Coordinates of C-alpha atoms in Angstrom, one line a residue:
X728 CA 66.0 59.8 79.4
X729 CA 62.6 58.5 78.2
X730 CA 59.5 56.9 79.7
X731 CA 59.2 53.2 79.3
X732 CA 56.3 51.9 77.3
X733 CA 53.1 51.2 79.1
X734 CA 54.2 51.1 82.7
X735 CA 54.7 54.8 83.2
X736 CA 58.1 54.3 84.7
X737 CA 61.7 54.1 83.4
X738 CA 63.4 51.1 82.0
X739 CA 67.0 49.9 82.8
X740 CA 68.9 48.9 79.7
X741 CA 72.6 48.3 79.0
X742 CA 73.3 51.0 76.5
X743 CA 75.6 53.6 78.1
X744 CA 77.4 54.2 81.4
X745 CA 75.6 55.7 84.3
X746 CA 77.9 58.6 85.2
X747 CA 76.4 60.1 88.4
X748 CA 74.5 58.3 91.2
X749 CA 73.0 60.0 94.2
X750 CA 72.2 57.9 97.3
X751 CA 69.7 59.5 99.6
X752 CA 69.7 58.2 103.2
X753 CA 68.1 59.4 106.5
X754 CA 70.1 58.0 109.3
X755 CA 73.9 58.4 110.1
X756 CA 74.0 54.8 111.5
X757 CA 72.7 53.5 108.1
X758 CA 75.2 55.4 106.1
X759 CA 78.4 55.1 108.1
X760 CA 79.4 51.6 107.1
X761 CA 79.0 52.5 103.4
X762 CA 80.8 55.8 103.7
X763 CA 83.7 54.0 105.3
X764 CA 83.7 51.1 102.8
X765 CA 83.9 53.3 99.8
X766 CA 86.1 55.9 101.6
X767 CA 83.7 58.7 100.7
X768 CA 84.8 62.2 101.7
X769 CA 82.6 64.9 103.1
X770 CA 82.0 67.8 100.7
X771 CA 80.7 70.9 102.4
X772 CA 80.5 73.0 99.2
X773 CA 77.4 71.4 97.7
X774 CA 74.5 72.9 99.7
X775 CA 73.4 76.3 101.0
X776 CA 74.9 77.4 104.3
X777 CA 72.6 76.5 107.1
X778 CA 71.0 73.6 105.2
X779 CA 71.5 70.5 107.3
X780 CA 71.9 67.9 104.6
X781 CA 75.4 66.4 104.3
X782 CA 77.2 65.3 101.1
X783 CA 79.8 62.5 101.0
X784 CA 81.5 62.1 97.6
X785 CA 83.6 59.5 95.9
X786 CA 83.6 57.2 92.9
X787 CA 83.3 53.5 92.0
X788 CA 85.1 52.7 88.7
X789 CA 84.1 55.6 86.4
X790 CA 80.9 56.4 88.2
X791 CA 80.6 59.4 90.5
X792 CA 78.9 58.5 93.8
X793 CA 77.3 61.0 96.1
X794 CA 75.8 59.9 99.4
X795 CA 73.4 62.5 100.7
X796 CA 72.3 62.4 104.4
X797 CA 69.3 64.4 105.6
X798 CA 71.6 65.5 108.5
X799 CA 70.8 66.4 112.1
X800 CA 67.8 68.5 113.1
X801 CA 69.0 72.0 114.1
X802 CA 66.5 72.0 117.0
X803 CA 66.5 68.5 118.4
X804 CA 69.9 67.2 117.2
X805 CA 68.6 63.9 115.9
X806 CA 68.6 62.4 112.4
X807 CA 66.0 64.1 110.2
X808 CA 63.8 61.2 109.4
X809 CA 60.4 61.4 107.6
X810 CA 59.0 62.7 104.4
X811 CA 59.8 66.4 104.8
X812 CA 63.5 65.7 105.1
X813 CA 63.5 63.1 102.4
X814 CA 61.8 65.3 99.9
X815 CA 63.7 68.5 100.6
X816 CA 67.1 66.7 100.6
X817 CA 66.3 65.0 97.3
X818 CA 65.2 68.2 95.6
X819 CA 68.4 69.9 96.8
X820 CA 70.6 67.0 95.6
X821 CA 69.0 66.9 92.1
X822 CA 69.4 70.7 91.8
X823 CA 73.0 70.6 92.8
X824 CA 74.3 67.3 91.3
X825 CA 72.1 66.5 88.2
X826 CA 72.2 62.7 88.8
X827 CA 71.5 60.0 86.2
X828 CA 69.7 58.0 88.9
X829 CA 68.8 58.3 92.6
X830 CA 68.8 55.4 95.1
X831 CA 66.9 55.8 98.3
X832 CA 68.8 53.5 100.6
X833 CA 67.9 52.7 104.2
X834 CA 66.3 50.4 106.7
X835 CA 62.6 49.5 106.9
X836 CA 60.0 47.5 108.7
X837 CA 59.2 44.1 107.0
X838 CA 56.2 41.8 107.1
X839 CA 56.2 38.2 108.1
X840 CA 53.1 37.7 106.0
X841 CA 55.0 38.9 102.9
X842 CA 58.1 36.7 103.6
X843 CA 60.1 39.4 105.3
X844 CA 62.9 38.6 107.8
X845 CA 65.4 40.8 109.7
X846 CA 68.2 41.5 107.2
X847 CA 66.1 40.9 104.1
X848 CA 67.2 43.1 101.2
X849 CA 64.6 44.6 98.8
X850 CA 64.9 46.6 95.6
X851 CA 61.7 48.6 95.3
X852 CA 60.2 50.5 92.3
X853 CA 56.6 50.9 93.6
X854 CA 55.7 53.5 96.3
X855 CA 52.7 54.7 98.2
X856 CA 51.7 56.6 101.4
X857 CA 49.7 54.8 104.1
X858 CA 49.1 57.8 106.4
X859 CA 47.8 60.5 104.0
X860 CA 44.0 59.9 104.3
X861 CA 42.1 62.6 102.4
X862 CA 38.5 61.6 102.0
X863 CA 37.7 64.0 99.2
X864 CA 37.3 62.9 95.5
X865 CA 40.6 63.3 93.7
X866 CA 42.5 64.1 96.8
X867 CA 42.1 60.6 98.1
X868 CA 44.2 59.2 95.2
X869 CA 46.7 62.0 95.6
X870 CA 47.0 61.1 99.3
X871 CA 47.9 57.5 98.7
X872 CA 50.1 58.8 95.8
X873 CA 50.9 55.3 94.4
X874 CA 53.5 55.5 91.7
X875 CA 55.9 53.2 89.7
X876 CA 59.4 54.6 89.1
X877 CA 61.6 52.2 87.0
X878 CA 61.4 48.7 85.6
X879 CA 64.3 46.9 87.2
X880 CA 65.5 43.8 85.2
X881 CA 66.0 40.5 86.8
X882 CA 69.8 40.7 86.3
X883 CA 70.1 43.5 88.9
X884 CA 67.9 41.6 91.4
X885 CA 70.0 38.4 90.9
X886 CA 73.3 40.4 91.1
X887 CA 72.4 41.9 94.5
X888 CA 70.5 38.9 95.8
X889 CA 67.5 41.0 96.5
X890 CA 63.7 40.6 96.4
X891 CA 61.5 42.8 94.4
X892 CA 59.6 45.0 96.9
X893 CA 56.9 47.7 97.4
X894 CA 57.5 50.6 99.8
X895 CA 54.7 52.1 101.9
X896 CA 55.7 55.3 103.6
X897 CA 54.4 57.2 106.7
X898 CA 55.7 59.6 109.3
X899 CA 55.1 57.4 112.3
X900 CA 57.2 54.4 113.6
X901 CA 54.0 52.6 114.8
X902 CA 51.2 51.3 112.6
X903 CA 47.6 52.1 113.4
X904 CA 44.8 50.0 111.9
X905 CA 44.1 52.6 109.1
X906 CA 47.8 52.4 108.1
X907 CA 47.6 48.6 108.1
X908 CA 44.6 48.7 105.8
X909 CA 46.5 50.6 103.1
X910 CA 49.7 48.5 103.5
X911 CA 47.8 45.2 103.1
X912 CA 45.7 46.6 100.3
X913 CA 48.8 47.4 98.2
X914 CA 50.7 44.3 99.3
X915 CA 53.6 46.4 100.6
X916 CA 56.8 44.5 101.7
X917 CA 58.6 47.5 103.2
X918 CA 57.3 50.1 105.7
X919 CA 59.5 53.2 105.8
X920 CA 59.5 57.0 106.5
X921 CA 61.0 58.5 103.3
X922 CA 60.7 56.4 100.2
X923 CA 57.4 57.7 98.7
X924 CA 58.5 61.3 99.3
X925 CA 61.9 60.7 97.5
X926 CA 60.0 58.9 94.7
X927 CA 57.5 61.8 94.3
X928 CA 60.2 64.4 93.8
X929 CA 62.2 62.3 91.4
X930 CA 59.0 61.5 89.4
X931 CA 58.1 65.2 89.2
X932 CA 61.6 66.2 88.1
X933 CA 62.1 63.3 85.7
X934 CA 65.0 61.5 87.5
X935 CA 65.0 57.7 87.5
X936 CA 64.9 56.3 91.0
X937 CA 64.5 53.1 93.0
X938 CA 64.9 52.1 96.7
X939 CA 67.3 49.7 98.4
X940 CA 65.8 48.6 101.7
X941 CA 67.1 46.4 104.5
X942 CA 64.7 45.1 107.2
X943 CA 65.3 46.0 110.8
X944 CA 62.0 44.8 112.4
X945 CA 59.0 42.7 111.6
X946 CA 56.0 44.9 111.8
X947 CA 53.5 42.0 112.2
X948 CA 55.8 40.1 114.5
X949 CA 55.7 39.6 118.3
X950 CA 58.4 42.2 119.4
X951 CA 57.7 45.9 119.9
X952 CA 58.9 47.9 116.8
X953 CA 61.1 50.4 118.7
X954 CA 62.9 47.7 120.6
X955 CA 63.5 45.5 117.6
X956 CA 64.5 48.4 115.4
X957 CA 67.2 49.5 117.8
X958 CA 68.4 46.0 118.4
X959 CA 68.8 45.2 114.7
X960 CA 69.8 48.6 113.2
X961 CA 73.5 47.6 113.1
X962 CA 72.8 44.3 111.4
X963 CA 70.5 45.9 108.8
X964 CA 73.1 48.7 108.1
X965 CA 75.8 46.0 107.5
X966 CA 73.5 44.3 105.0
X967 CA 73.0 47.6 103.2
X968 CA 76.8 48.2 103.2
X969 CA 77.2 44.8 101.5
X970 CA 74.3 45.3 99.0
X971 CA 75.0 48.9 97.9
X972 CA 78.4 48.3 96.2
X973 CA 76.7 45.4 94.2
X974 CA 74.0 47.8 93.1
X975 CA 76.5 50.4 92.1
X976 CA 78.8 48.0 90.2
X977 CA 75.8 46.8 88.2
X978 CA 74.3 50.2 87.3
X979 CA 77.7 51.8 86.5
X980 CA 77.6 49.6 83.4
X981 CA 73.9 50.2 82.6
X982 CA 71.7 53.2 82.0
X983 CA 68.1 54.2 82.7
X984 CA 66.5 54.9 79.4
X985 CA 63.8 53.6 77.1

C-alpha cells in the first residue's frame, strides 16, 4: 500500500483483489440487518477474553468480510458508542485481522443546509472532531484533527448511489454552538460519534479507510435529535443494509494502492 500523490490519502485503483475487509460499527441495531443479510457468523476467538467487541465473519465472493461491533458496555449494558470504543475496537481489529481496508459504517446526523435527508447515504473520506477544543498553539490543530483518508473514485459513488461526504465527530448527541461553528467551518455533511477516531487509528497504522453513513436525523431541522434518531434508526439501518453489499461488491474487485 502506498500514499496517493499530493492528497496525503490513499487511492482506489482496479489492480488486484481486496482480500480482507473489516467493517467497524457501534450499534447492534445498525449491524443486525447486514449480519442477517450476509449470514455472518459470530466468531468468539478473535479478541481477548473480557474485551467487549464482537466479531461476525463471512465472505462475499472471494473477499473475507468481518463486521466488528464495539459491543455492550460491561457496566451500563448499552452499545459502546463514542470515540473511545471506536478507536479501541479498530485497533484490536487491525491487530487481529490485518485488513486491506476498513469501513466505518453507521448512522449519523445530517444537515438540511448541506442537502441531507433522512435515509441519505454518504461515502466519506474527510474527518474532523468538533468537540476537541484545545486553545494552545499546535494542540488546536491536533484537537480538530482534520484528515483525508482515501480518494474514492466516482465509480464507487455511482455504484452505491451515495453522496461524497465529510464526517464531523463528537461524543455528544446534541450540538452546542461551539460544535456548530466547527461543523459549518469544515462544511461537514455527517455528524457522528466514532468516525474521526476510527480514521485516526487507521491513518496511524497505515490502513486505508472510509466511512459509509446513513442519516437518521436532521441536526438543523425542527425535530429534537433524540426523538428523530430513535424514530428513524430502523429506516437508516435498512438503508445501510442495502448500501453495504454494493460497497463490498465494488471493492472486492478493486484495491487501495497508489
